[in-house]
Coordinates of C-alpha atoms and ligand atoms in Angstrom, one line a residue:
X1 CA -2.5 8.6 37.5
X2 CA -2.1 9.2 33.9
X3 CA -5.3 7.5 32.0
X4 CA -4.4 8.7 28.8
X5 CA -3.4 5.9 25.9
X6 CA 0.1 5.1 25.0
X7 CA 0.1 4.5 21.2
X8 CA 3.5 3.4 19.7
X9 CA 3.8 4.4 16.0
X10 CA 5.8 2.2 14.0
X11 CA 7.1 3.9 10.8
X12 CA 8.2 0.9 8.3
X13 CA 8.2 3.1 5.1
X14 CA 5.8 3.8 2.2
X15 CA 5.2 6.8 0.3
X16 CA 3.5 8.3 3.4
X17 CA 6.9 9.4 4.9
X18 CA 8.7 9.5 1.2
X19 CA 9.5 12.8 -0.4
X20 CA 10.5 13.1 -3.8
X21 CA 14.3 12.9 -4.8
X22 CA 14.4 16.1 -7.8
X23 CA 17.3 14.4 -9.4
X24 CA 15.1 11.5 -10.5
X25 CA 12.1 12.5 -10.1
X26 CA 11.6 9.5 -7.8
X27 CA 9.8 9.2 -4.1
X28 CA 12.3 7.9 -1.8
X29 CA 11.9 7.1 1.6
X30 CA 13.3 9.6 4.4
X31 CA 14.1 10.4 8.0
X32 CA 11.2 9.5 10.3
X33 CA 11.9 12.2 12.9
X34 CA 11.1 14.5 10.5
X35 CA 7.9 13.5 9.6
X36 CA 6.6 14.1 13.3
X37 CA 7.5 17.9 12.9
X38 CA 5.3 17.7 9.6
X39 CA 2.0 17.0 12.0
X40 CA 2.3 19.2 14.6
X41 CA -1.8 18.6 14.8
X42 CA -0.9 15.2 16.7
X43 CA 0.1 16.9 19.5
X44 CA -3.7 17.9 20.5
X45 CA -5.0 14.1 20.4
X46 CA -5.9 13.2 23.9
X47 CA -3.1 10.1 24.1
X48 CA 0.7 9.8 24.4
X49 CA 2.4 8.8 21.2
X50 CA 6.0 7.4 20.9
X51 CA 7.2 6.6 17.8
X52 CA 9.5 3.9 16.3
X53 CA 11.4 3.1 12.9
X54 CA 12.9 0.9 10.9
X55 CA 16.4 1.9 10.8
X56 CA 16.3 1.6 6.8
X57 CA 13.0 2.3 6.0
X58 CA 11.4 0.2 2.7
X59 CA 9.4 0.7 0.4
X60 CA 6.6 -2.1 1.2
X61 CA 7.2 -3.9 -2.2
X62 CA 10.4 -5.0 -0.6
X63 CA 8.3 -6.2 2.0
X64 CA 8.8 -10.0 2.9
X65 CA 8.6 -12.6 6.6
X66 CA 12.2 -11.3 7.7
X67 CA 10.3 -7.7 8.0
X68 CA 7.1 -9.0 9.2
X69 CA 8.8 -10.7 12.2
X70 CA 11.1 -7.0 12.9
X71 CA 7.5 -5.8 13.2
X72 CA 5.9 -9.0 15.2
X73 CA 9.3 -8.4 17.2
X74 CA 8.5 -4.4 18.2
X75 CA 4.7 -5.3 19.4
X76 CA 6.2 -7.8 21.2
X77 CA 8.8 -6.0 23.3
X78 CA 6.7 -3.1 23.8
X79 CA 2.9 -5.0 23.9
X80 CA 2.9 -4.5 28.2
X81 CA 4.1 -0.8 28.0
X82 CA 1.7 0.5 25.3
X83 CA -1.8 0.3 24.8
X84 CA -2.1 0.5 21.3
X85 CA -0.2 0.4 18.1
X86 CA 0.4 2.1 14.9
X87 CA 1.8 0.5 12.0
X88 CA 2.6 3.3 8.6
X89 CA 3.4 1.2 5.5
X90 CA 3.4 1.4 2.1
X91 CA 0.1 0.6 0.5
X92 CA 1.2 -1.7 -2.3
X93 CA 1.7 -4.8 0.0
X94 CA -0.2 -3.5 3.2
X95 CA -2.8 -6.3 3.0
X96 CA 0.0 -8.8 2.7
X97 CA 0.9 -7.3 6.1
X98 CA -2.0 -6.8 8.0
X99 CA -2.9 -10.5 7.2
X100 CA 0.6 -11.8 8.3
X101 CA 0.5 -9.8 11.6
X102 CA -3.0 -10.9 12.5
X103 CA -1.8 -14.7 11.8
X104 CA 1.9 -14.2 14.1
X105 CA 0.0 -12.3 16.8
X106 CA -1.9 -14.8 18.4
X107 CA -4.3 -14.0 21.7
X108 CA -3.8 -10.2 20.3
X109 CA -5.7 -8.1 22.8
X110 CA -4.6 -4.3 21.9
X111 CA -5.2 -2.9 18.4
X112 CA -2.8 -2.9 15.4
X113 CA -3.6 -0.5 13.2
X114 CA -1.9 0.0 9.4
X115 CA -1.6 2.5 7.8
X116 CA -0.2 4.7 5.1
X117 CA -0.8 7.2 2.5
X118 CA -1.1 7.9 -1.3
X119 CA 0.5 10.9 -1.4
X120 CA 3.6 11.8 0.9
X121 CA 2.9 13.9 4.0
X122 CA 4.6 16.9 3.1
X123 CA 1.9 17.3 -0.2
X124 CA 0.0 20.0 -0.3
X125 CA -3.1 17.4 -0.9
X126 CA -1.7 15.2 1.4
X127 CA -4.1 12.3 2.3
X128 CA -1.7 11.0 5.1
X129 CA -2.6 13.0 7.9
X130 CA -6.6 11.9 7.8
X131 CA -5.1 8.2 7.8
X132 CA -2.9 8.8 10.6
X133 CA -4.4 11.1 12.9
X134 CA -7.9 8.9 13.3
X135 CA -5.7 5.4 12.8
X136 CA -4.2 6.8 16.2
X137 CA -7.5 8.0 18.0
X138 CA -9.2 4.9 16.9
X139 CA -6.0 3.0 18.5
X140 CA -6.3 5.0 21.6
X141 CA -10.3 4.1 22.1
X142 CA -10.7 2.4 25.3
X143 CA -13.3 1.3 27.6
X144 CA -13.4 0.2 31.1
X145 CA -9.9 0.6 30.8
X146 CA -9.4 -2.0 28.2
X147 CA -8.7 -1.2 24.1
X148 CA -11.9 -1.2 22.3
X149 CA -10.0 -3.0 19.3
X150 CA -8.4 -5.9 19.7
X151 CA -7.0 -7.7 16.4
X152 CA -5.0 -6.5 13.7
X153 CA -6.8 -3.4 11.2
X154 CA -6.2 -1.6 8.2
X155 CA -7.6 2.1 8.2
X156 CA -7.6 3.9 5.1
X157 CA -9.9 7.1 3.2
X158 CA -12.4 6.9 6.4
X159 CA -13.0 3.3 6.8
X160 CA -11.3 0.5 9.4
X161 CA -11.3 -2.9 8.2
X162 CA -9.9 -6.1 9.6
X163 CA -6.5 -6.1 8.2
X164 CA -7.0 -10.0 6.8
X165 CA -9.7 -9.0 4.8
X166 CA -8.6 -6.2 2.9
X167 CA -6.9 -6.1 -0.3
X168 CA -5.3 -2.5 -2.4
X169 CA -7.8 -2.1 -5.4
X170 CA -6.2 1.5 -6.7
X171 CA -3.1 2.8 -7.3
X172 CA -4.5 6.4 -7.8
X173 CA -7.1 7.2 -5.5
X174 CA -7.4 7.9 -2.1
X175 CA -10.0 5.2 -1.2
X176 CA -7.0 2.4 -2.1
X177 CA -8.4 -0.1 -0.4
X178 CA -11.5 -2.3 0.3
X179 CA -13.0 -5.6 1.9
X180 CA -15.3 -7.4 -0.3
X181 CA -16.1 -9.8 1.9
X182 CA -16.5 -8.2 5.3
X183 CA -17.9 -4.9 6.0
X184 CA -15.7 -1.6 7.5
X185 CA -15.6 -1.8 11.3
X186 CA -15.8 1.9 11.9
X187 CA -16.4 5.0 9.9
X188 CA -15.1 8.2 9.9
X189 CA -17.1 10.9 9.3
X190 CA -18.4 14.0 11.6
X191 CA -18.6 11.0 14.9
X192 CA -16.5 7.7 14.4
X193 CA -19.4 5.4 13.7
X194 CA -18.4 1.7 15.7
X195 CA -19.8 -1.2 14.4
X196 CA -18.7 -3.2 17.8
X197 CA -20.9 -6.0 16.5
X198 CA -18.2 -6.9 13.6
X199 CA -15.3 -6.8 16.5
X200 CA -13.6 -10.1 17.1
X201 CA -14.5 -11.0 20.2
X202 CA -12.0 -10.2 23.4
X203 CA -9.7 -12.9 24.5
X204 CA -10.2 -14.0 28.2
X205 CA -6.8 -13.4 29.6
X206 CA -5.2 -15.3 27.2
X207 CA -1.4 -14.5 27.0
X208 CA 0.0 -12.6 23.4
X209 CA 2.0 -15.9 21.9
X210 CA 4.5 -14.1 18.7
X211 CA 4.6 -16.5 15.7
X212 CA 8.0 -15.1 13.8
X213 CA 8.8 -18.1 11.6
X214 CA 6.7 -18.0 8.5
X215 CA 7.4 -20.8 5.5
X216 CA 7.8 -18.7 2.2
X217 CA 7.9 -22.3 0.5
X218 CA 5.0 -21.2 -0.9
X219 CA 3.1 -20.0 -4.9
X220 CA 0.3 -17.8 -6.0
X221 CA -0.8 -19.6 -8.9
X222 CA -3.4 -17.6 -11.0
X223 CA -5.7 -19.8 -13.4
X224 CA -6.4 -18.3 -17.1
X225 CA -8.3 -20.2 -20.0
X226 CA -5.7 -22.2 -21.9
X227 CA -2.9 -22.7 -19.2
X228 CA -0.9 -25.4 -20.2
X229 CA 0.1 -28.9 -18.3
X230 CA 3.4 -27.8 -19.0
X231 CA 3.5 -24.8 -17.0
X232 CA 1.0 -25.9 -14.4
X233 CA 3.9 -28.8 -13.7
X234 CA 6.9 -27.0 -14.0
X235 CA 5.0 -25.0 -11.0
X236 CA 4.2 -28.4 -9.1
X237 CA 7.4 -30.1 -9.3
X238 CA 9.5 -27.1 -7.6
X239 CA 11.3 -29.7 -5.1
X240 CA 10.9 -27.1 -2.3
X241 CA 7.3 -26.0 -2.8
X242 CA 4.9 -27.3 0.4
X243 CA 1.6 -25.0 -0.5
X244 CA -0.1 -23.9 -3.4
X245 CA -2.6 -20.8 -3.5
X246 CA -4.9 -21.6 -6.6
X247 CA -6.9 -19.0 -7.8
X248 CA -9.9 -20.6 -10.0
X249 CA -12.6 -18.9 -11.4
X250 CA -15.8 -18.0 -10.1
X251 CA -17.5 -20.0 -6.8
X252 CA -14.1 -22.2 -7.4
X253 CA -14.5 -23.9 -10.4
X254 CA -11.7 -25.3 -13.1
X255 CA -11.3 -27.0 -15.7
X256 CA -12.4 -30.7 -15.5
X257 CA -9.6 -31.8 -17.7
X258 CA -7.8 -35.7 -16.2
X259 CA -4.2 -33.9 -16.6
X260 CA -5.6 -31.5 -14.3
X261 CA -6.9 -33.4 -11.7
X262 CA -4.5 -35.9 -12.1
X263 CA -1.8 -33.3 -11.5
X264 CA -3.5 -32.1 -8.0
X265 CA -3.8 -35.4 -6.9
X266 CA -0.5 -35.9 -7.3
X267 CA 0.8 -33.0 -5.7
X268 CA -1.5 -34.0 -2.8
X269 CA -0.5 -37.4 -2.2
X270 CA 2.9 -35.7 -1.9
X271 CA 2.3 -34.0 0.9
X272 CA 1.4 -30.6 -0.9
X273 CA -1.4 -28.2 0.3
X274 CA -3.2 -26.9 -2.5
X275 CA -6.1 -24.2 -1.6
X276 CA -8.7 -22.9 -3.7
X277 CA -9.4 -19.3 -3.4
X278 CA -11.4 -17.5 -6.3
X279 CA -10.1 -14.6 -8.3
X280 CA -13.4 -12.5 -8.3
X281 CA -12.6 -9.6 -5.9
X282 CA -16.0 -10.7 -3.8
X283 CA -17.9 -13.9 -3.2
X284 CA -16.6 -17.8 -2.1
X285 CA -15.2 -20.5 -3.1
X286 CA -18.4 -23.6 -2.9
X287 CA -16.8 -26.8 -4.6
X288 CA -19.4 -29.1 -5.5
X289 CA -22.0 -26.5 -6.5
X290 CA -20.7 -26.8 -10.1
X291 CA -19.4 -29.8 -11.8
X292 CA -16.2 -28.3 -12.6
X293 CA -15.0 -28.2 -8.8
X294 CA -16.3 -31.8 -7.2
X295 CA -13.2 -33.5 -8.8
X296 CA -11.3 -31.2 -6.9
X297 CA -13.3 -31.5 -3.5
X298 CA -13.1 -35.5 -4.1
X299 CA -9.4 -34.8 -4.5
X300 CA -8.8 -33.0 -0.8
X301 CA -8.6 -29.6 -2.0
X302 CA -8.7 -27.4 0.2
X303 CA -11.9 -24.8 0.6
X304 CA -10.4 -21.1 0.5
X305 CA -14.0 -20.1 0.9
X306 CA -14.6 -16.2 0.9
X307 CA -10.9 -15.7 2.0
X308 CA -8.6 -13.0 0.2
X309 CA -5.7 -14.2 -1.8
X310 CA -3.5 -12.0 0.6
X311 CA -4.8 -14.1 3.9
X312 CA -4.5 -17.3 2.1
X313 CA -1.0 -17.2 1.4
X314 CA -0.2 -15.3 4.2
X315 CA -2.1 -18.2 6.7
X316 CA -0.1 -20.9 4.4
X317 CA 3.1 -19.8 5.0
X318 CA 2.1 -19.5 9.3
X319 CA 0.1 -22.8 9.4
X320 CA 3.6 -24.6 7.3
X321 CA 5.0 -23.9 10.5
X322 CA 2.3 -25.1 12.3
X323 CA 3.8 -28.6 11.7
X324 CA 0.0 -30.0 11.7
X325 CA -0.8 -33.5 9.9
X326 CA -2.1 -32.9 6.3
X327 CA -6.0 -33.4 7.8
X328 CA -5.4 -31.1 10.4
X329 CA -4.3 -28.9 8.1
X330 CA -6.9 -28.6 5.8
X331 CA -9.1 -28.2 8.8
X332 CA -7.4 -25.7 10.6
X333 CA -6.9 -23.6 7.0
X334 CA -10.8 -24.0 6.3
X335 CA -11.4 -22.4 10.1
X336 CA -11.2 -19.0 11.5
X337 CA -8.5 -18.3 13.6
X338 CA -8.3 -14.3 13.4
X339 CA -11.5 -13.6 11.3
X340 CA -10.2 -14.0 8.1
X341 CA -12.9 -16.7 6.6
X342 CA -16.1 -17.2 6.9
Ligands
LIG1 N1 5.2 2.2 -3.3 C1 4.7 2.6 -2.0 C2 4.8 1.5 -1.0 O1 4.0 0.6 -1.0 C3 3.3 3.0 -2.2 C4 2.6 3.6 -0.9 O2 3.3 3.8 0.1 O3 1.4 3.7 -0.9 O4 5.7 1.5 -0.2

């Protein structure tokens, strides 16, 4: 019997399998195929690998739902076969990703591992095959027969992190990403130090259920001193708009101004959602510690607490489709489903 792990690599696109076009200058995204031959080091990890791409590979600022359901799709026709699974995307919007994926794959009992690269494969300084190789050994880790991981990861410069919690903080270096609020699951270094105690727990036997309808009626609105009714309206009154990502200052806080609260209130009693995240990279969201967030906790806002911006929107657009009641709602945003909050 072969007891060897079956990892399925999913190549979406990213600068990890780019190479640069000499006419422009520009990296562009090529043949998949090829970059297999470029890691002929795979070949000695103790696990069978297949491999699968998109046929037109993106670069992930094209990224959007339509792609995060080919990918929810995949897992899903190949979650009995495999025992593990690879996912190499771009950096820019791999967050976005890993959050979406951890919110359409519910009951997820095999690992999902992202990740990607800063520099293409075929460089000489190539940071791609350190991500890849020990993404797919850390996807291949099983015990008892089962996957030691079981939720949706990002791995990246030596450190896995829950995919949900991460968010890109460099364009330049190799460590590209972090988790300010939760800390990295495993490190790489000489031994692959575990930190089983920050797992999610495993689900009893529950069945995989795929989520591939996402709402994308949806807005990121960043808050800045001086922001103007005007603009703050013209964003509230888009007809389609259901959910509102607002990113306040500090442990939540805004300005205390009526129009403001008067324009929330509004937008709630229409039916909106309107969460409160906080645009320091660390920390959470407390309304009521400080004066300038109990009008908006009276008001129904919804607590974002120590959430990322990228799991925020990302668990709007999934709980939109959700088609809960606007209490439920607030409840079920303020919870942990995939531990993304708190
Ligand atoms: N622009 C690239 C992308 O996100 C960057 C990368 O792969 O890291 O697709």
């Amino acid at each position: 019997m072969n007891s060897k792990a079956k990892i399925l690599l999913i190549y979406t696109g990213g600068t990890i399998g780019m190479r640069k076009d000499f006419d422009t200058g520009a990296l562009k995204a090529f043949n998949f195929s090829k970059l297999l031959q470029r890691i002929p080091e795979l070949k000695q990890l103790d696990c069978d690998i297949e491999t699968i791409s998109f046929e037109e590979p993106i670069d992930s600022s094209n990224m959007n739902p339509e792609e995060w359901a080919r990918m929810a799709t995949i897992i899903e026709s190949n979650y009995v076969e495999f025992d593990g699974f690879v996912v190499l995307h771009g950096s820019d919007t791999m967050s976005y990703s890993s959050s979406a994926l951890s919110f359409m794959l519910e009951n997820l009992a095999k690992p999902v591992i992202f990740t990607g690269s800063q520099l293409p494969i075929g460089d000489l300084r190539t940071d791609a095959k350190e991500n890849l190789i020990t993404a797919i050994q850390i996807a291949s880790l099983q015990q008892n027969g089962l996957p030691v991981i079981n939720e949706v990861c990002l791995y990246f410069e030596y450190k896995l992190y829950r995919g949900n919690r991460t968010t890109k903080i460099n364009a330049e270096h190799f460590k590209a990403f972090t988790s300010p609020n939760y800390p990295a699951m495993v490190e790489s270094g000489v031994h692959l130090k575990m930190r089983s105690e920050l797992f999610l727990a495993k689900n009893k036997g529950k069945e995989l259920v795929v989520h591939k309808n996402l709402d994308n009626n949806v807005a990121i609105v960043k808050m800045f001193p001086g922001m103007s009714e005007a603009v703050l309206s013209a964003i509230f009154e888009i007809p389609s708009l259901k959910g509102v990502v607002l990113e306040t200052y500090g442990a939540g806080n805004a300005p205390t101004e009526d129009w403001f609260i008067a324009l929330l209130v509004k937008a709630i009693n229409n039916g909106m959602h309107v969460i409160n995240v906080t645009q320091c990279s660390g920390g959470s969201v407390n309304m009521g510690q400080y004066e300038t967030s109990t009008g908006m906790k009276a008001i129904g806002v919804i607590s974002g607490k120590d959430i990322t911006t990228e799991a925020a929107i990302t668990k709007l657009m999934y709980l939109l489709c959700q088609n809960s009641a606007q209490k439920d709602f607030k409840t079920s945003f303020e919870t942990s489903l995939r531990g993304e909050i708190l």
